[in-house]
PDB file of C-alpha atoms in Angstrom:
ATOM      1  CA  UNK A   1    -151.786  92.361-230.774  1.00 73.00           C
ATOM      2  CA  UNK A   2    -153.248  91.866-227.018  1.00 77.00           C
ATOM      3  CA  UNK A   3    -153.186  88.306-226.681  1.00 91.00           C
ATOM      4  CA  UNK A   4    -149.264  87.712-228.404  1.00 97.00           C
ATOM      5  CA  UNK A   5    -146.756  86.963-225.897  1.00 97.00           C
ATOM      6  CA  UNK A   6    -144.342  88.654-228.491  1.00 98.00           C
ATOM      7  CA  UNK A   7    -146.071  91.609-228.511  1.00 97.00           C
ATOM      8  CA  UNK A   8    -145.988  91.809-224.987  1.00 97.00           C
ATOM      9  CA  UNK A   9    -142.248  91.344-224.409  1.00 97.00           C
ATOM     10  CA  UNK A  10    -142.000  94.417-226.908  1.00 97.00           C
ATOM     11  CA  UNK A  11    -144.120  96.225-224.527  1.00 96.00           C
ATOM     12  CA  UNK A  12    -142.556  95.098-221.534  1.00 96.00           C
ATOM     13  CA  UNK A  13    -144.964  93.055-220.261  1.00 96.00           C
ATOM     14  CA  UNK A  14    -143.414  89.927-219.978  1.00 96.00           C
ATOM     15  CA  UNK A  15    -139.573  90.029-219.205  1.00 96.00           C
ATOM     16  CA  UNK A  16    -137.418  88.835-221.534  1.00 97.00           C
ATOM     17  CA  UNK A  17    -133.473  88.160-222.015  1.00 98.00           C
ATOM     18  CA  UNK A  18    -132.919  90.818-224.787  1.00 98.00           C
ATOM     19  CA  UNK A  19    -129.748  90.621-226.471  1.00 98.00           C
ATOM     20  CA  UNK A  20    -130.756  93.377-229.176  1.00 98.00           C
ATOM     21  CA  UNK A  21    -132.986  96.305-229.935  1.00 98.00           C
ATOM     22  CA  UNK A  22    -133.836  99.053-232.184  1.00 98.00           C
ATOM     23  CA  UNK A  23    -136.740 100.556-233.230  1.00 98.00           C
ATOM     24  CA  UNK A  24    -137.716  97.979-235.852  1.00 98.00           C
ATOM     25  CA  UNK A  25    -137.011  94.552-234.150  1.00 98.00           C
ATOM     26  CA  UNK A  26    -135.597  93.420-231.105  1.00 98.00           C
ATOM     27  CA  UNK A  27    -133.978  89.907-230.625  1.00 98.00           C
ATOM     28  CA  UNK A  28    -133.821  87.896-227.141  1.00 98.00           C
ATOM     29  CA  UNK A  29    -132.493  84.575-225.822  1.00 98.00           C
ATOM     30  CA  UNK A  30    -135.414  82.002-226.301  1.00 97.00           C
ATOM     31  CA  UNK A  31    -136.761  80.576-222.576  1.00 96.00           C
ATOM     32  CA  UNK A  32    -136.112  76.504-224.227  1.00 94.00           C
ATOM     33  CA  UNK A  33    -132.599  77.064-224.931  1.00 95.00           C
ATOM     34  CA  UNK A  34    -132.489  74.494-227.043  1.00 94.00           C
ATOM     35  CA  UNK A  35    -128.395  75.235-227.244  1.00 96.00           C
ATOM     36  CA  UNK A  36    -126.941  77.860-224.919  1.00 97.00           C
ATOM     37  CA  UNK A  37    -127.732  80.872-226.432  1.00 97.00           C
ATOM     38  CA  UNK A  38    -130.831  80.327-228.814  1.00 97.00           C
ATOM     39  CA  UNK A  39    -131.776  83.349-229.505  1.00 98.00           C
ATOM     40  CA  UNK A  40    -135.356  84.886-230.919  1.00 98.00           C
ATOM     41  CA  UNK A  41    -135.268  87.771-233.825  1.00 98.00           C
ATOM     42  CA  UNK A  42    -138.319  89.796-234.633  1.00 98.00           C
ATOM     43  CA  UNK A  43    -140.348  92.409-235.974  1.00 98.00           C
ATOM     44  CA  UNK A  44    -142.011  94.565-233.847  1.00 98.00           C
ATOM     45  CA  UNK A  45    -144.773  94.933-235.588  1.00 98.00           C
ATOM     46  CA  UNK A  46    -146.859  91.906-235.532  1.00 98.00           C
ATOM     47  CA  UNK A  47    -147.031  90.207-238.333  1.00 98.00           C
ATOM     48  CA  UNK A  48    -148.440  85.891-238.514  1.00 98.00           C
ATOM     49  CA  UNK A  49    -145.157  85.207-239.862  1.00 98.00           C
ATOM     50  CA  UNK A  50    -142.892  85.272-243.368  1.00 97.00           C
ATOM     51  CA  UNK A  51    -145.305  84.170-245.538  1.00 97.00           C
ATOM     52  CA  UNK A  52    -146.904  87.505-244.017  1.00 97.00           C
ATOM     53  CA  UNK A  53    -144.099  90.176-244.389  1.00 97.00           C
ATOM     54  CA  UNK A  54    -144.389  93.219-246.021  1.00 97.00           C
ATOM     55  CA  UNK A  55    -140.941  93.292-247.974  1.00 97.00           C
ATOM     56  CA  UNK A  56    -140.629  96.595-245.738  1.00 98.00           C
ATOM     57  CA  UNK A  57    -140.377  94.299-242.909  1.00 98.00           C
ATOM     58  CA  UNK A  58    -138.478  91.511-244.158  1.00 98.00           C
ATOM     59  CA  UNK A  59    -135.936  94.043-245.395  1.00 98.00           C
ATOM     60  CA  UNK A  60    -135.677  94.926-241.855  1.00 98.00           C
ATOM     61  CA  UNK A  61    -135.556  92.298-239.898  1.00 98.00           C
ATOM     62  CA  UNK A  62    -133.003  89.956-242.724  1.00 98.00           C
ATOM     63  CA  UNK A  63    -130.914  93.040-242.570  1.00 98.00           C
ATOM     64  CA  UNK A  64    -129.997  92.571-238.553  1.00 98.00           C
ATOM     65  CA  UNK A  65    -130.124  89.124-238.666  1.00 98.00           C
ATOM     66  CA  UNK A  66    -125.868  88.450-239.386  1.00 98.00           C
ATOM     67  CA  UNK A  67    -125.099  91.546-236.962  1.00 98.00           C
ATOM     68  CA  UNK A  68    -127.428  89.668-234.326  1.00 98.00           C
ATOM     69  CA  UNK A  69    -126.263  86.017-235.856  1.00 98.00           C
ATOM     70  CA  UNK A  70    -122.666  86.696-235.624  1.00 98.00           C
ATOM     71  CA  UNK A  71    -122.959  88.059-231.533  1.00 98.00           C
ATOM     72  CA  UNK A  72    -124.597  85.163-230.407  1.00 98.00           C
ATOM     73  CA  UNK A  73    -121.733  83.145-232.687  1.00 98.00           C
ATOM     74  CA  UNK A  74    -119.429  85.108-231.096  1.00 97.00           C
ATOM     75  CA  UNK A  75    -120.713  85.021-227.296  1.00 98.00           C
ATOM     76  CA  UNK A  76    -121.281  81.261-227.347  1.00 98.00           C
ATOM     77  CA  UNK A  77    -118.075  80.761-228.763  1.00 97.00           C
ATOM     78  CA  UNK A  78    -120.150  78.488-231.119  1.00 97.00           C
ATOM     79  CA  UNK A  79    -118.778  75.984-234.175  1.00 96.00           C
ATOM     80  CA  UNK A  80    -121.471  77.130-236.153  1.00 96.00           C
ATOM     81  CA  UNK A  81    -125.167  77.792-236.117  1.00 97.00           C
ATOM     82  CA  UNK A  82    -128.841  77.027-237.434  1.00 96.00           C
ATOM     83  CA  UNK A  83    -131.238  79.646-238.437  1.00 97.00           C
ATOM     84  CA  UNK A  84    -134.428  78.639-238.394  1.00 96.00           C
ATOM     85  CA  UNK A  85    -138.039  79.779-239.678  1.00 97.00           C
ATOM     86  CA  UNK A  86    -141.167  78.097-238.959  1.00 97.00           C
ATOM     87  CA  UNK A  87    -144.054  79.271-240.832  1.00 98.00           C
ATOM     88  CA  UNK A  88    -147.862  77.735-239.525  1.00 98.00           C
ATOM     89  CA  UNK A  89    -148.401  74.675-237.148  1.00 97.00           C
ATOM     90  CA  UNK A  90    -147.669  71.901-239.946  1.00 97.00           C
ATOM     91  CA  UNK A  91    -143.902  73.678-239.588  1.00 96.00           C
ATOM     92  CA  UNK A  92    -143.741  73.640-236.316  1.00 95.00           C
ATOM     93  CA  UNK A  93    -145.209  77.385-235.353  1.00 96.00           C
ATOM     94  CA  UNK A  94    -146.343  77.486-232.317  1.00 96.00           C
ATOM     95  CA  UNK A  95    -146.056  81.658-231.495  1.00 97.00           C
ATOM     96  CA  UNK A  96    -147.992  83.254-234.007  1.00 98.00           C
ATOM     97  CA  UNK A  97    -145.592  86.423-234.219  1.00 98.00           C
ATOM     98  CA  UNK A  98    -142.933  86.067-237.063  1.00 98.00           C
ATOM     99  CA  UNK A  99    -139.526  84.889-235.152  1.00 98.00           C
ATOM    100  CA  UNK A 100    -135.983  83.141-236.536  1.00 98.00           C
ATOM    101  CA  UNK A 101    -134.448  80.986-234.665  1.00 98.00           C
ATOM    102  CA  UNK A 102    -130.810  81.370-234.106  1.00 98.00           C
ATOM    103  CA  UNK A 103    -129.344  78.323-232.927  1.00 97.00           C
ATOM    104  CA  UNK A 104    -125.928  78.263-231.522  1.00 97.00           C
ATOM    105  CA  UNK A 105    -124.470  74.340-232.443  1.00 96.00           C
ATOM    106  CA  UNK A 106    -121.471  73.113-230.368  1.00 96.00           C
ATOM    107  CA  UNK A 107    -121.548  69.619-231.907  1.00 93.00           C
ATOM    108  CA  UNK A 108    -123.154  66.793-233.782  1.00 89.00           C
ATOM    109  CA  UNK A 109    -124.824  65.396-229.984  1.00 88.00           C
ATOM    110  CA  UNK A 110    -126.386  69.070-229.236  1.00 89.00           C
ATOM    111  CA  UNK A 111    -130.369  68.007-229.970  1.00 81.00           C
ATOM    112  CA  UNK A 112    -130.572  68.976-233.629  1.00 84.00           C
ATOM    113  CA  UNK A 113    -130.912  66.976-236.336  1.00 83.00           C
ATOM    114  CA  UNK A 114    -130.806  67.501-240.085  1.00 82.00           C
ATOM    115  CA  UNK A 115    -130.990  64.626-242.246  1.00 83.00           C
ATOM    116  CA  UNK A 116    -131.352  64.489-246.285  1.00 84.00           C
ATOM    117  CA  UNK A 117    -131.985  61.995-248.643  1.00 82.00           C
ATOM    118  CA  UNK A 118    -129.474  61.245-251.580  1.00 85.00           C
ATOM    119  CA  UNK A 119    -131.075  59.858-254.824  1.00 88.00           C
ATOM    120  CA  UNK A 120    -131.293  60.932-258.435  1.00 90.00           C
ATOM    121  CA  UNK A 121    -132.808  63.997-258.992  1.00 90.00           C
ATOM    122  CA  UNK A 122    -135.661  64.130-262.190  1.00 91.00           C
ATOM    123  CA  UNK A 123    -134.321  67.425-263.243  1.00 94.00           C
ATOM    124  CA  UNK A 124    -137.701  66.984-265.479  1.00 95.00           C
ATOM    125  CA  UNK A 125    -139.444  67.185-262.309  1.00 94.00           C
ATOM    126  CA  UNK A 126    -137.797  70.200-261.035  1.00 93.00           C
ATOM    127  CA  UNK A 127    -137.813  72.154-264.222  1.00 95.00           C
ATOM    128  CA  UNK A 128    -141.405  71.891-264.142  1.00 96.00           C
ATOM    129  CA  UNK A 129    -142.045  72.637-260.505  1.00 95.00           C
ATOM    130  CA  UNK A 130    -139.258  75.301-261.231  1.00 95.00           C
ATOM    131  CA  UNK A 131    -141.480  77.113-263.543  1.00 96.00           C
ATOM    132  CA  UNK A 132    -144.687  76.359-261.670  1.00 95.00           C
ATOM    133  CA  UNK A 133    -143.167  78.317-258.340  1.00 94.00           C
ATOM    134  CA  UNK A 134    -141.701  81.199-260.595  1.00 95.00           C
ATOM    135  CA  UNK A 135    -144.677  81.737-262.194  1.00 95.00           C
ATOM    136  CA  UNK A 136    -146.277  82.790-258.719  1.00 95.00           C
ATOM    137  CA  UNK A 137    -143.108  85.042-257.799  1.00 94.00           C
ATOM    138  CA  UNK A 138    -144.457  88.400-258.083  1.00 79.00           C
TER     139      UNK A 138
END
């Protein structure tokens, strides 16, 4: 696609920090660095995002993503590490080109927050949105 940055760093376009390649996706270190070595995977072949894979694609890129997930680990010499997928703007999308995050975490005070809320579930609830979702699984 002309106009996706993404696209372009495949091409060559745009330099990037590339940590991996083959001929399905590449993966490079992402220019915010939110932790020291935040790294990008993708497709090459554009696609909006997840909710737009082809399982051909997903197949490929979820298949490099430990290999790729455990180098960066390794590199950093990181505790542990977020993977992360935003899919549209209301998730926080903002490069239309399906990515994962890989984010190397060195401690609770490195910028990333995850909170949950604890309070009885209504397994009624959740049986019935259960069934709702698997219904649509096709």
């Amino acid at each position: 696609m002309e106009n996706c940055i993404f696209c372009q760093i495949i091409k060559g376009d745009i330099p990037s920090a590339k940590v991996y390649e083959d001929d399905e996706v590449m993966a490079f270190l992402d220019i915010t660095q939110t932790t020291t070595g935040h790294t990008l995977l993708i497709p090459k072949k554009h696609v909006r995002n997840v909710l737009d894979m082809t399982d051909d694609i997903a197949k490929e890129v979820f298949a490099r993503l430990p290999k790729v997930a455990r180098a960066v680990q390794k590199a950093t010499d990181a505790c542990g590490m977020n993977i992360i997928n935003n899919n549209e703007t209301i998730a926080g999308q903002t490069v239309f080109h399906a990515h994962i995050h890989l984010v190397p975490r060195f401690s609770d005070e490195d910028g990333i927050a995850i909170t949950y809320t604890t309070h009885e579930p209504d397994f009624q609830a959740l049986t019935q949105l259960a069934s709702h979702i698997a219904k649509e699984v096709v």
